[in-house]
Each structure stands twice: as C-alpha cells, then as structure tokens.
C-alpha cells in the first residue's frame, strides 16, 4: 500500500513537471512571435537652429520602423520609415503640441508627446 502511494506521488510530480515545461515552451514561443518582450526603442529629438527638428531612432528590432508625428488634433504631420538606427530631420513643423508613435510591423514600440515652443523642446 505504501509503495503504491509513493509511485503515484512520483508519477504525479513527473506529470506536473512536464506540464509546467510545456507551458513555458508555449509562452516563450508566443513571445517570440510577438517580437519578444525585450524590445527596446529609444527616440530623441533635438531642436535645430532653423526651427527644424532632428529625430534619432534606435531600436533593438532589426526590421523597418515607422515613425508618425501628429498634431494634437490628430492630423498627420510626418511619416518616416527608417532602419533600426537612423537620424532624420523634420522640416519646420511649427510651434505646438504633437503626438508621436513608432511601429514595427503594426506593433507599437513607443509613443509620446512632443511640445515645441520658441527655443524650447520637451518630449516624453
């Protein structure tokens, strides 16, 4: 009787370990299909002397990145398609509040707000 209980307990533990391992494999495969959970994207802006804006994109994604800049009321100002590390210039967007989004294959990598004032630039 006692030997049967030990065997059943051991079998249960083995089945539990196998089930956990399968769940980990399924989770990891789903994260790999979604681009992974460790995608890092860095966006920086710099106001240039002629009212243009320098945009630097750096991402751990190795594919094409799409950057969109919108006015506060949702009008598209600029669309930039770039590699995972690039620099672009946005010509004279004007003073105001802007929203930006950065995508890789319809997956949003980063979004935020850009505030342009005379001689001042702020973003998050």
XYZ file of C-alpha atoms in Angstrom:
124
model
C 0.000 0.000 0.000
C 2.716 2.473 0.971
C 4.794 1.575 -2.097
C 1.775 2.288 -4.364
C 1.313 5.744 -2.781
C 4.993 6.571 -3.374
C 4.730 5.520 -7.025
C 1.547 7.587 -7.534
C 3.154 10.629 -5.899
C 6.262 10.265 -8.076
C 4.184 9.889 -11.258
C 2.116 12.955 -10.291
C 5.271 15.021 -9.760
C 6.705 13.951 -13.128
C 3.450 14.816 -14.935
C 3.359 18.195 -13.169
C 6.949 18.993 -14.178
C 6.251 18.036 -17.808
C 3.094 20.172 -17.870
C 4.999 23.174 -16.488
C 7.760 22.718 -19.069
C 5.197 22.619 -21.890
C 3.553 25.803 -20.602
C 6.934 27.571 -20.516
C 7.636 26.489 -24.111
C 4.229 27.733 -25.280
C 4.730 31.075 -23.518
C 8.213 31.582 -24.968
C 7.031 30.752 -28.494
C 4.165 33.234 -28.232
C 6.565 35.980 -27.055
C 8.946 35.222 -29.935
C 6.058 35.519 -32.411
C 5.125 38.914 -30.962
C 8.599 40.348 -31.345
C 9.710 39.403 -27.851
C 9.165 41.149 -24.574
C 12.600 42.756 -24.528
C 12.174 45.130 -27.468
C 13.763 48.463 -26.603
C 13.227 51.611 -28.581
C 14.819 54.972 -27.904
C 13.573 58.154 -29.550
C 15.268 61.513 -29.100
C 14.515 64.934 -30.525
C 16.757 67.972 -30.872
C 15.662 71.422 -31.937
C 17.896 72.794 -34.682
C 18.663 76.485 -35.198
C 16.381 76.854 -38.244
C 13.193 75.574 -36.462
C 13.746 72.075 -37.847
C 13.825 69.055 -35.549
C 16.407 66.303 -35.556
C 14.922 62.874 -34.808
C 17.085 59.931 -33.725
C 15.623 56.412 -33.625
C 17.353 53.445 -32.054
C 15.648 50.086 -31.622
C 16.620 46.519 -30.850
C 14.279 45.462 -33.673
C 16.213 44.618 -36.840
C 13.419 45.457 -39.290
C 11.853 48.601 -40.734
C 10.476 51.094 -38.200
C 7.652 53.514 -38.964
C 7.541 56.824 -37.105
C 4.425 59.022 -37.206
C 4.125 62.598 -35.962
C 0.616 64.011 -35.466
C -0.772 67.381 -34.406
C -2.731 67.417 -31.147
C -5.973 67.149 -33.145
C -4.769 64.038 -34.997
C -3.554 65.349 -38.365
C -0.533 63.537 -39.758
C 2.454 65.884 -39.979
C 5.202 63.448 -40.925
C 5.695 59.742 -41.599
C 9.237 58.419 -41.546
C 10.272 54.891 -42.462
C 13.684 54.070 -41.082
C 16.036 51.285 -40.130
C 16.591 50.277 -36.519
C 19.150 53.064 -36.066
C 18.723 56.263 -38.021
C 18.556 60.037 -37.900
C 16.063 62.210 -39.790
C 15.159 65.879 -39.952
C 11.581 67.129 -39.671
C 11.425 70.406 -41.573
C 9.760 73.354 -39.774
C 6.815 71.622 -38.074
C 5.797 74.829 -36.264
C 5.267 75.512 -32.579
C 2.686 73.455 -30.710
C 1.899 70.106 -29.139
C 2.461 66.949 -31.155
C 1.908 63.249 -30.567
C 4.209 60.591 -31.943
C 4.028 56.834 -32.430
C 6.654 54.364 -33.517
C 5.714 50.965 -35.015
C 7.353 47.805 -36.227
C 5.013 45.629 -38.334
C 1.829 47.068 -36.761
C 3.233 46.601 -33.261
C 3.580 49.832 -31.309
C 7.091 50.199 -29.951
C 6.792 53.639 -28.395
C 4.524 56.660 -28.249
C 4.577 60.012 -26.539
C 4.106 63.751 -26.637
C 6.353 66.400 -28.157
C 5.980 70.058 -27.141
C 7.620 72.695 -29.322
C 7.948 76.248 -28.057
C 10.240 79.015 -29.173
C 13.768 77.944 -28.236
C 12.413 75.026 -26.188
C 11.650 71.403 -26.936
C 10.174 68.901 -24.469
C 9.143 65.276 -25.030
C 8.356 62.089 -23.208
